Amino acid sequence: MLILILLPVAFLLPPGAGAGEIIGGWEAQPHSRPYMASLKIQRGNKSVRCGGFLVSENFVLTAAHCNGDKIIVVLGAHDITNEERSQQVITVSRAYPHQDYDKESHNNDIMLLELAERAKLNRWVGTIALPCANERVKPGAVCSVAGWGGTSTECESTPARLQEVDVVVMQDAACLRNPNGPYHNYNSSSMMCVGDPKMGKDSWKGDSGGPLVCGKTAQGVVSWGPPTPPGVYVKVSTFIPWIRATMRKLQP
Ligand SMILES: *[C@@H]1O[C@H](CO)[C@@H](O)[C@H](O)[C@H]1NC(C)=O
Ligand SMILES: *[C@@H]1O[C@H](CO)[C@@H](O)[C@H](O)[C@H]1NC(C)=O
């Protein structure tokens, strides 16, 4: 049985934290998710954070809405406020948001980041497998999501250590496209509906750009949603051809 812990930090998050909002969750076993990346994004004179995940030695996958003027990737972290020996801090040489990313509808909210240098794979830093093209996760499957939760560096109270939570994959109908409802932009061919509304405020969505992990595979990317579950994730399996083609193209 899962015991959901309400994080006190949830009350300190800035309003409008959106899909990066933490509602409940627990601290992950340190370095149990070696694919996790923390992104420091510079946007004009503002600095924001997102999650991401390592898919090869030199590519991190994240959400397109995490794009900025300059991005730095921290790998191998557990406590992002410390300079841990396990950490590798690498700048992004090129950000490649999906060419059809639509800010309004959130469609195609996916982005590849090319690292300026290859990550050294070791016990703290590793890649996560991607699904097969068009693979489908059955509703009812229990997956997990992790992140450091913060969306603003102006807020010093975001969790320092990696947090995680289990979430249930819902039927597409749970993100009903009622024109006046929060899910009117839900697109079942490119998005996943995740998180049981019955769990109410005790569910946790992780930060934007972080992976939805089902078994050993990154099936989703934290994307958007109303303050309460279900949340909407990018359906990674739809974008496998785009991911492969983009990685080939950017590869020197
Ligand atoms: C940041 O940039 C905005 C717009 O470019 C400006 O209005 C604001 O004063 C700047 N803030 C600081 C702290 O420099
Ligand atoms: C749903 O997403 C797919 C894949 O991005 C896209 O081809 C299709 O046009 C979208 N449908 C709507 C109604 O936006």
XYZ file of N, CA, C and O in Angstrom, residues 23 104-106 170-188 191-198 200 203 205 223-233:
180
model
N 2.130 18.085 -5.520
C 1.000 18.027 -4.609
C 1.293 17.043 -3.469
O 0.913 17.247 -2.350
N -0.354 26.894 -27.847
C -1.760 27.042 -27.457
C -2.388 25.707 -27.105
O -2.995 25.554 -26.052
N -2.221 24.725 -27.994
C -2.863 23.421 -27.775
C -1.947 22.461 -27.015
O -2.365 21.374 -26.636
N -0.694 22.834 -26.788
C 0.324 21.995 -26.148
C 0.674 20.780 -27.009
O 1.321 19.862 -26.522
N -4.747 6.456 -17.231
C -6.212 6.481 -17.333
C -6.663 6.206 -18.770
O -5.876 6.293 -19.718
N -7.951 5.917 -18.916
C -8.555 5.865 -20.249
C -8.499 7.285 -20.820
O -8.576 8.247 -20.069
N -8.443 7.399 -22.145
C -8.447 8.729 -22.754
C -9.686 9.518 -22.338
O -9.644 10.740 -22.192
N -10.781 8.796 -22.113
C -12.042 9.450 -21.751
C -11.956 10.212 -20.432
O -12.765 11.109 -20.169
N -10.969 9.884 -19.589
C -10.811 10.597 -18.318
C -10.293 12.021 -18.552
O -10.398 12.878 -17.680
N -9.721 12.270 -19.728
C -9.316 13.633 -20.107
C -10.293 14.102 -21.183
O -9.939 14.360 -22.329
N -11.525 14.143 -20.794
C -12.648 14.444 -21.689
C -12.495 15.793 -22.377
O -12.240 16.802 -21.733
N -12.692 15.765 -23.716
C -12.499 16.987 -24.504
C -13.736 17.880 -24.500
O -14.194 18.328 -25.541
N -14.271 18.129 -23.333
C -15.377 19.072 -23.204
C -14.853 20.455 -23.598
O -13.838 20.904 -23.071
N -15.543 21.141 -24.556
C -15.002 22.418 -25.049
C -14.748 23.447 -23.942
O -13.879 24.293 -24.082
N -15.503 23.363 -22.847
C -15.301 24.327 -21.773
C -14.439 23.775 -20.646
O -14.170 24.458 -19.669
N -14.048 22.514 -20.804
C -13.288 21.867 -19.734
C -11.795 22.070 -19.898
O -11.332 22.600 -20.906
N -11.041 21.646 -18.865
C -9.592 21.844 -18.893
C -8.874 20.986 -19.946
O -7.739 21.257 -20.279
N -9.572 19.956 -20.448
C -8.890 19.036 -21.370
C -9.291 19.254 -22.833
O -9.154 18.356 -23.645
N -9.794 20.441 -23.185
C -10.297 20.600 -24.549
C -9.215 20.431 -25.615
O -9.529 20.208 -26.765
N -7.949 20.538 -25.219
C -6.870 20.334 -26.192
C -6.298 18.928 -26.152
O -5.284 18.660 -26.784
N -6.933 18.041 -25.378
C -6.398 16.683 -25.272
C -6.458 15.984 -26.629
O -7.488 16.011 -27.308
N -5.323 15.379 -27.014
C -5.236 14.694 -28.303
C -4.722 13.277 -28.033
O -3.551 13.086 -27.695
N -5.603 12.294 -28.158
C -5.245 10.934 -27.741
C -4.170 10.306 -28.615
O -3.570 9.315 -28.230
N -0.948 12.318 -26.864
C -0.906 12.583 -25.421
C -1.423 11.384 -24.630
O -2.168 10.555 -25.147
N -1.042 11.335 -23.349
C -1.539 10.309 -22.428
C -2.215 11.011 -21.254
O -1.766 12.068 -20.818
N -3.270 10.378 -20.758
C -4.028 10.909 -19.629
C -3.613 10.088 -18.404
O -3.854 8.880 -18.362
N -2.983 10.727 -17.423
C -2.361 9.972 -16.327
C -2.661 10.571 -14.954
O -2.497 11.775 -14.753
N -3.073 9.715 -14.022
C -3.307 10.157 -12.654
C -4.772 10.011 -12.293
O -5.638 10.580 -12.938
N -5.038 9.238 -11.271
C -6.409 8.957 -10.865
C -7.006 10.142 -10.113
O -6.476 10.546 -9.074
N -8.114 10.718 -10.623
C -8.708 11.868 -9.922
C -9.165 11.515 -8.512
O -9.252 12.390 -7.646
N -9.447 10.222 -8.274
C -9.896 9.803 -6.939
C -8.780 9.962 -5.905
O -9.038 10.040 -4.720
N -7.149 12.522 -5.787
C -7.281 13.935 -5.453
C -5.959 14.640 -5.325
O -5.069 14.473 -6.138
N -1.935 13.254 -5.325
C -1.074 12.788 -6.404
C -0.055 13.869 -6.728
O -0.177 15.016 -6.337
N 2.675 15.346 -9.765
C 2.935 15.274 -11.191
C 4.383 15.424 -11.618
O 4.695 15.296 -12.780
N 3.779 17.087 -19.262
C 3.516 18.184 -20.185
C 2.622 19.278 -19.606
O 3.063 20.391 -19.383
N 1.362 18.994 -19.362
C 0.441 20.048 -18.905
C -0.743 19.429 -18.177
O -0.878 18.208 -18.105
N -1.622 20.290 -17.679
C -2.824 19.805 -17.017
C -3.335 20.796 -16.004
O -2.631 21.734 -15.643
N -4.568 20.575 -15.545
C -5.135 21.429 -14.494
C -4.446 21.102 -13.165
O -3.676 20.148 -13.101
N -4.699 21.856 -12.112
C -4.013 21.610 -10.842
C -4.292 20.238 -10.218
O -3.515 19.790 -9.400
N -5.391 19.610 -10.607
C -5.675 18.298 -10.035
C -5.600 17.219 -11.116
O -5.787 17.512 -12.292
N -5.313 15.955 -10.723
C -5.196 14.894 -11.721
C -6.536 14.613 -12.403
O -7.572 14.937 -11.836
N -6.536 13.981 -13.582
C -5.340 13.526 -14.302
C -4.565 14.660 -14.958
O -5.104 15.728 -15.232
N -3.272 14.383 -15.199
C -2.405 15.300 -15.926
C -2.175 14.763 -17.326
O -2.496 13.598 -17.605
N -1.664 15.594 -18.182
C -1.457 15.190 -19.564
C 0.046 15.074 -19.860
O 0.819 15.967 -19.513
N 0.410 13.947 -20.438
C 1.803 13.630 -20.755
C 1.936 13.468 -22.265
O 0.985 13.066 -22.932
